[in-house]
């Protein structure tokens, strides 16, 4: 039986994660999913997290809502798929909480990691693909889009998030691959396929 592998795409808004997650999932016949909002319950949690009229959500409550979305997603989607031998490709994962709520909001990283250890229940992604693109490229891609609660945050917040992703990739090079998301669609797609073949043999 195939051993299911769990692959996560991470990166800033506008980096191309969703497109490349969908392409990879089709190429390796994986279950395509996302955090937040990968389940019906998660979509309700996501509404609160993204709603721009929500102005008083505390940082800790935000982190716990993201972790609750994750616990439901792991129990309902990720763990059953892996147990059935399917590969899973997820648009964002636990590392988004470490980047956004930890590095971005400034919550203590060991505490954010601790609550998420419980939420993932042993299911950390086997491979994380960080699509890293220059700020100008991200800004150009986001132009004209309706911005959600996170996207409305200032440049300093988004810089901390991006630095956080890079920091985590540097700290755990055996789990992470950084792909230059500023390249063409085809080049990024090829780099993603090469990384998945190299690291997981898929
Ligand atoms: P996206 O699903 O369109 O990429 O947007 C998700 C937004 O939610 C993005 O701004 C990052 C944010 N987010 C967190 O702050 N923490 C999390 O744990 C996750 C999964 C997403």
Short mmCIF file of N, CA and C in Angstrom, two decimals, residues 101-187:
data_model
loop_
_atom_site.label_atom_id
_atom_site.label_comp_id
_atom_site.label_asym_id
_atom_site.label_seq_id
_atom_site.Cartn_x
_atom_site.Cartn_y
_atom_site.Cartn_z
N UNK A 101 0.56 34.31 13.48
CA UNK A 101 0.24 34.63 14.87
C UNK A 101 1.51 34.71 15.73
N UNK A 102 2.52 33.89 15.39
CA UNK A 102 3.79 33.93 16.13
C UNK A 102 4.65 35.12 15.69
N UNK A 103 5.28 34.98 14.54
CA UNK A 103 6.18 36.05 14.05
C UNK A 103 5.41 37.34 13.77
N UNK A 104 4.21 37.23 13.16
CA UNK A 104 3.47 38.44 12.75
C UNK A 104 2.89 39.20 13.93
N UNK A 105 2.04 38.51 14.72
CA UNK A 105 1.40 39.18 15.86
C UNK A 105 2.34 39.32 17.05
N UNK A 106 3.37 38.49 17.08
CA UNK A 106 4.33 38.57 18.19
C UNK A 106 3.96 37.72 19.39
N UNK A 107 3.07 36.75 19.20
CA UNK A 107 2.78 35.81 20.31
C UNK A 107 4.01 34.92 20.50
N UNK A 108 4.26 34.47 21.75
CA UNK A 108 5.46 33.66 21.99
C UNK A 108 5.45 32.37 21.17
N UNK A 109 6.49 32.17 20.38
CA UNK A 109 6.52 31.02 19.48
C UNK A 109 6.40 29.67 20.19
N UNK A 110 7.08 29.46 21.34
CA UNK A 110 6.93 28.15 21.99
C UNK A 110 5.48 27.86 22.39
N UNK A 111 4.74 28.92 22.79
CA UNK A 111 3.35 28.71 23.17
C UNK A 111 2.48 28.42 21.95
N UNK A 112 2.72 29.14 20.87
CA UNK A 112 1.94 28.91 19.64
C UNK A 112 2.22 27.50 19.14
N UNK A 113 3.48 27.10 19.21
CA UNK A 113 3.85 25.75 18.78
C UNK A 113 3.18 24.70 19.68
N UNK A 114 3.15 24.99 20.97
CA UNK A 114 2.58 24.04 21.93
C UNK A 114 1.09 23.76 21.67
N UNK A 115 0.31 24.82 21.48
CA UNK A 115 -1.13 24.57 21.24
C UNK A 115 -1.33 23.86 19.89
N UNK A 116 -0.42 24.14 18.97
CA UNK A 116 -0.57 23.50 17.66
C UNK A 116 -0.07 22.07 17.62
N UNK A 117 0.80 21.71 18.55
CA UNK A 117 1.19 20.32 18.65
C UNK A 117 -0.05 19.48 18.97
N UNK A 118 -0.87 20.05 19.84
CA UNK A 118 -2.12 19.38 20.21
C UNK A 118 -3.08 19.35 19.01
N UNK A 119 -3.15 20.47 18.28
CA UNK A 119 -4.08 20.56 17.15
C UNK A 119 -3.70 19.60 16.01
N UNK A 120 -2.41 19.44 15.73
CA UNK A 120 -2.04 18.59 14.58
C UNK A 120 -2.04 17.11 14.96
N UNK A 121 -2.02 16.81 16.25
CA UNK A 121 -2.14 15.43 16.71
C UNK A 121 -1.12 14.51 16.01
N UNK A 122 0.10 14.98 15.92
CA UNK A 122 1.17 14.16 15.33
C UNK A 122 1.34 14.33 13.82
N UNK A 123 0.42 15.05 13.19
CA UNK A 123 0.49 15.18 11.72
C UNK A 123 1.12 16.50 11.30
N UNK A 124 2.44 16.56 11.34
CA UNK A 124 3.17 17.71 10.78
C UNK A 124 3.43 17.40 9.32
N UNK A 125 3.39 18.41 8.45
CA UNK A 125 3.65 18.13 7.03
C UNK A 125 5.03 17.48 6.85
N UNK A 126 5.11 16.49 5.94
CA UNK A 126 6.39 15.86 5.64
C UNK A 126 7.28 16.80 4.84
N UNK A 127 6.63 17.62 4.00
CA UNK A 127 7.37 18.55 3.14
C UNK A 127 6.61 19.87 3.09
N UNK A 128 7.34 20.97 3.25
CA UNK A 128 6.74 22.30 3.15
C UNK A 128 7.40 23.04 1.99
N UNK A 129 6.58 23.49 1.06
CA UNK A 129 7.08 24.26 -0.08
C UNK A 129 6.77 25.72 0.17
N UNK A 130 7.83 26.50 0.39
CA UNK A 130 7.64 27.94 0.64
C UNK A 130 7.80 28.68 -0.69
N UNK A 131 6.71 29.28 -1.16
CA UNK A 131 6.80 30.10 -2.37
C UNK A 131 7.13 31.52 -1.93
N UNK A 132 8.35 31.90 -2.19
CA UNK A 132 8.85 33.18 -1.71
C UNK A 132 9.01 34.12 -2.91
N UNK A 133 8.31 35.24 -2.88
CA UNK A 133 8.40 36.17 -4.02
C UNK A 133 8.75 37.56 -3.52
N UNK A 134 9.43 38.35 -4.33
CA UNK A 134 9.77 39.72 -3.92
C UNK A 134 8.50 40.52 -3.62
N UNK A 135 8.61 41.45 -2.68
CA UNK A 135 7.46 42.26 -2.26
C UNK A 135 6.76 42.93 -3.44
N UNK A 136 7.53 43.44 -4.41
CA UNK A 136 6.91 44.14 -5.56
C UNK A 136 6.01 43.19 -6.34
N UNK A 137 6.44 41.93 -6.48
CA UNK A 137 5.64 40.96 -7.23
C UNK A 137 4.34 40.68 -6.48
N UNK A 138 4.46 40.50 -5.15
CA UNK A 138 3.27 40.20 -4.34
C UNK A 138 2.29 41.37 -4.40
N UNK A 139 2.83 42.58 -4.28
CA UNK A 139 1.97 43.77 -4.30
C UNK A 139 1.25 43.90 -5.64
N UNK A 140 1.98 43.63 -6.70
CA UNK A 140 1.37 43.74 -8.04
C UNK A 140 0.23 42.73 -8.17
N UNK A 141 0.45 41.51 -7.68
CA UNK A 141 -0.58 40.47 -7.81
C UNK A 141 -1.80 40.76 -6.94
N UNK A 142 -1.60 41.48 -5.84
CA UNK A 142 -2.71 41.75 -4.92
C UNK A 142 -3.51 42.99 -5.32
N UNK A 143 -2.95 43.78 -6.25
CA UNK A 143 -3.59 45.05 -6.63
C UNK A 143 -5.00 44.79 -7.17
N UNK A 144 -5.95 45.59 -6.69
CA UNK A 144 -7.32 45.46 -7.21
C UNK A 144 -8.13 44.40 -6.50
N UNK A 145 -7.48 43.55 -5.69
CA UNK A 145 -8.24 42.52 -4.97
C UNK A 145 -8.89 43.11 -3.72
N UNK A 146 -10.06 42.59 -3.36
CA UNK A 146 -10.72 42.98 -2.10
C UNK A 146 -9.87 42.41 -0.96
N UNK A 147 -9.41 43.26 -0.04
CA UNK A 147 -8.49 42.78 1.01
C UNK A 147 -9.25 42.27 2.23
N UNK A 148 -8.78 41.15 2.79
CA UNK A 148 -9.41 40.63 4.01
C UNK A 148 -8.70 41.20 5.25
N UNK A 149 -9.09 40.71 6.43
CA UNK A 149 -8.59 41.29 7.69
C UNK A 149 -7.06 41.20 7.81
N UNK A 150 -6.48 40.11 7.31
CA UNK A 150 -5.01 39.97 7.41
C UNK A 150 -4.32 40.83 6.36
N UNK A 151 -4.93 40.83 5.17
CA UNK A 151 -4.29 41.57 4.07
C UNK A 151 -4.27 43.07 4.35
N UNK A 152 -5.20 43.52 5.20
CA UNK A 152 -5.24 44.95 5.54
C UNK A 152 -4.16 45.37 6.53
N UNK A 153 -3.48 44.39 7.12
CA UNK A 153 -2.40 44.72 8.06
C UNK A 153 -1.29 45.47 7.32
N UNK A 154 -0.49 46.20 8.06
CA UNK A 154 0.55 47.03 7.42
C UNK A 154 1.75 46.24 6.92
N UNK A 155 2.64 46.96 6.27
CA UNK A 155 3.83 46.33 5.66
C UNK A 155 4.71 45.64 6.70
N UNK A 156 4.82 46.25 7.90
CA UNK A 156 5.73 45.70 8.91
C UNK A 156 5.25 44.30 9.33
N UNK A 157 3.93 44.15 9.49
CA UNK A 157 3.36 42.84 9.84
C UNK A 157 3.73 41.81 8.76
N UNK A 158 3.49 42.16 7.50
CA UNK A 158 3.73 41.21 6.41
C UNK A 158 5.22 40.91 6.25
N UNK A 159 6.06 41.88 6.57
CA UNK A 159 7.50 41.63 6.52
C UNK A 159 7.90 40.63 7.60
N UNK A 160 7.32 40.79 8.81
CA UNK A 160 7.64 39.84 9.90
C UNK A 160 7.19 38.42 9.52
N UNK A 161 6.01 38.33 8.88
CA UNK A 161 5.49 37.02 8.46
C UNK A 161 6.46 36.39 7.46
N UNK A 162 6.86 37.17 6.46
CA UNK A 162 7.76 36.62 5.42
C UNK A 162 9.11 36.23 6.01
N UNK A 163 9.64 37.08 6.92
CA UNK A 163 10.90 36.73 7.59
C UNK A 163 10.72 35.46 8.41
N UNK A 164 9.56 35.32 9.03
CA UNK A 164 9.27 34.14 9.84
C UNK A 164 9.30 32.87 9.00
N UNK A 165 8.64 32.91 7.86
CA UNK A 165 8.67 31.73 6.98
C UNK A 165 10.11 31.39 6.60
N UNK A 166 10.88 32.40 6.24
CA UNK A 166 12.28 32.15 5.82
C UNK A 166 13.09 31.58 6.97
N UNK A 167 12.84 32.10 8.16
CA UNK A 167 13.54 31.64 9.35
C UNK A 167 13.23 30.15 9.62
N UNK A 168 11.95 29.80 9.52
CA UNK A 168 11.57 28.39 9.76
C UNK A 168 12.18 27.49 8.69
N UNK A 169 12.22 27.97 7.44
CA UNK A 169 12.81 27.17 6.35
C UNK A 169 14.30 26.94 6.60
N UNK A 170 14.96 27.97 7.11
CA UNK A 170 16.40 27.86 7.39
C UNK A 170 16.67 26.91 8.55
N UNK A 171 15.77 26.94 9.54
CA UNK A 171 15.97 26.14 10.74
C UNK A 171 15.73 24.65 10.50
N UNK A 172 14.84 24.33 9.56
CA UNK A 172 14.51 22.91 9.33
C UNK A 172 14.64 22.59 7.83
N UNK A 173 15.86 22.67 7.31
CA UNK A 173 16.04 22.51 5.85
C UNK A 173 15.63 21.14 5.33
N UNK A 174 15.58 20.13 6.22
CA UNK A 174 15.21 18.80 5.73
C UNK A 174 13.70 18.71 5.46
N UNK A 175 12.93 19.63 6.06
CA UNK A 175 11.48 19.60 5.86
C UNK A 175 11.03 20.63 4.81
N UNK A 176 11.81 21.70 4.64
CA UNK A 176 11.38 22.82 3.80
C UNK A 176 12.15 22.92 2.50
N UNK A 177 11.47 23.38 1.46
CA UNK A 177 12.13 23.77 0.22
C UNK A 177 11.61 25.16 -0.14
N UNK A 178 12.53 26.07 -0.41
CA UNK A 178 12.13 27.43 -0.79
C UNK A 178 12.16 27.51 -2.32
N UNK A 179 11.03 27.93 -2.88
CA UNK A 179 10.92 28.07 -4.34
C UNK A 179 10.73 29.55 -4.66
N UNK A 180 11.43 30.03 -5.66
CA UNK A 180 11.29 31.43 -6.06
C UNK A 180 9.95 31.61 -6.78
N UNK A 181 8.99 32.18 -6.05
CA UNK A 181 7.64 32.36 -6.58
C UNK A 181 7.51 33.52 -7.54
N UNK A 182 8.60 34.24 -7.77
CA UNK A 182 8.56 35.36 -8.70
C UNK A 182 8.78 34.91 -10.15
N UNK A 183 9.07 33.62 -10.35
CA UNK A 183 9.31 33.10 -11.70
C UNK A 183 7.97 32.89 -12.42
N UNK A 184 8.06 32.46 -13.67
CA UNK A 184 6.84 32.19 -14.43
C UNK A 184 6.11 30.99 -13.82
N UNK A 185 4.82 30.89 -14.17
CA UNK A 185 3.99 29.78 -13.69
C UNK A 185 4.65 28.43 -13.98
N UNK A 186 5.19 28.32 -15.20
CA UNK A 186 5.78 27.06 -15.60
C UNK A 186 7.06 26.76 -14.81
N UNK A 187 7.87 27.79 -14.62
CA UNK A 187 9.13 27.59 -13.87
C UNK A 187 8.85 27.20 -12.43
#
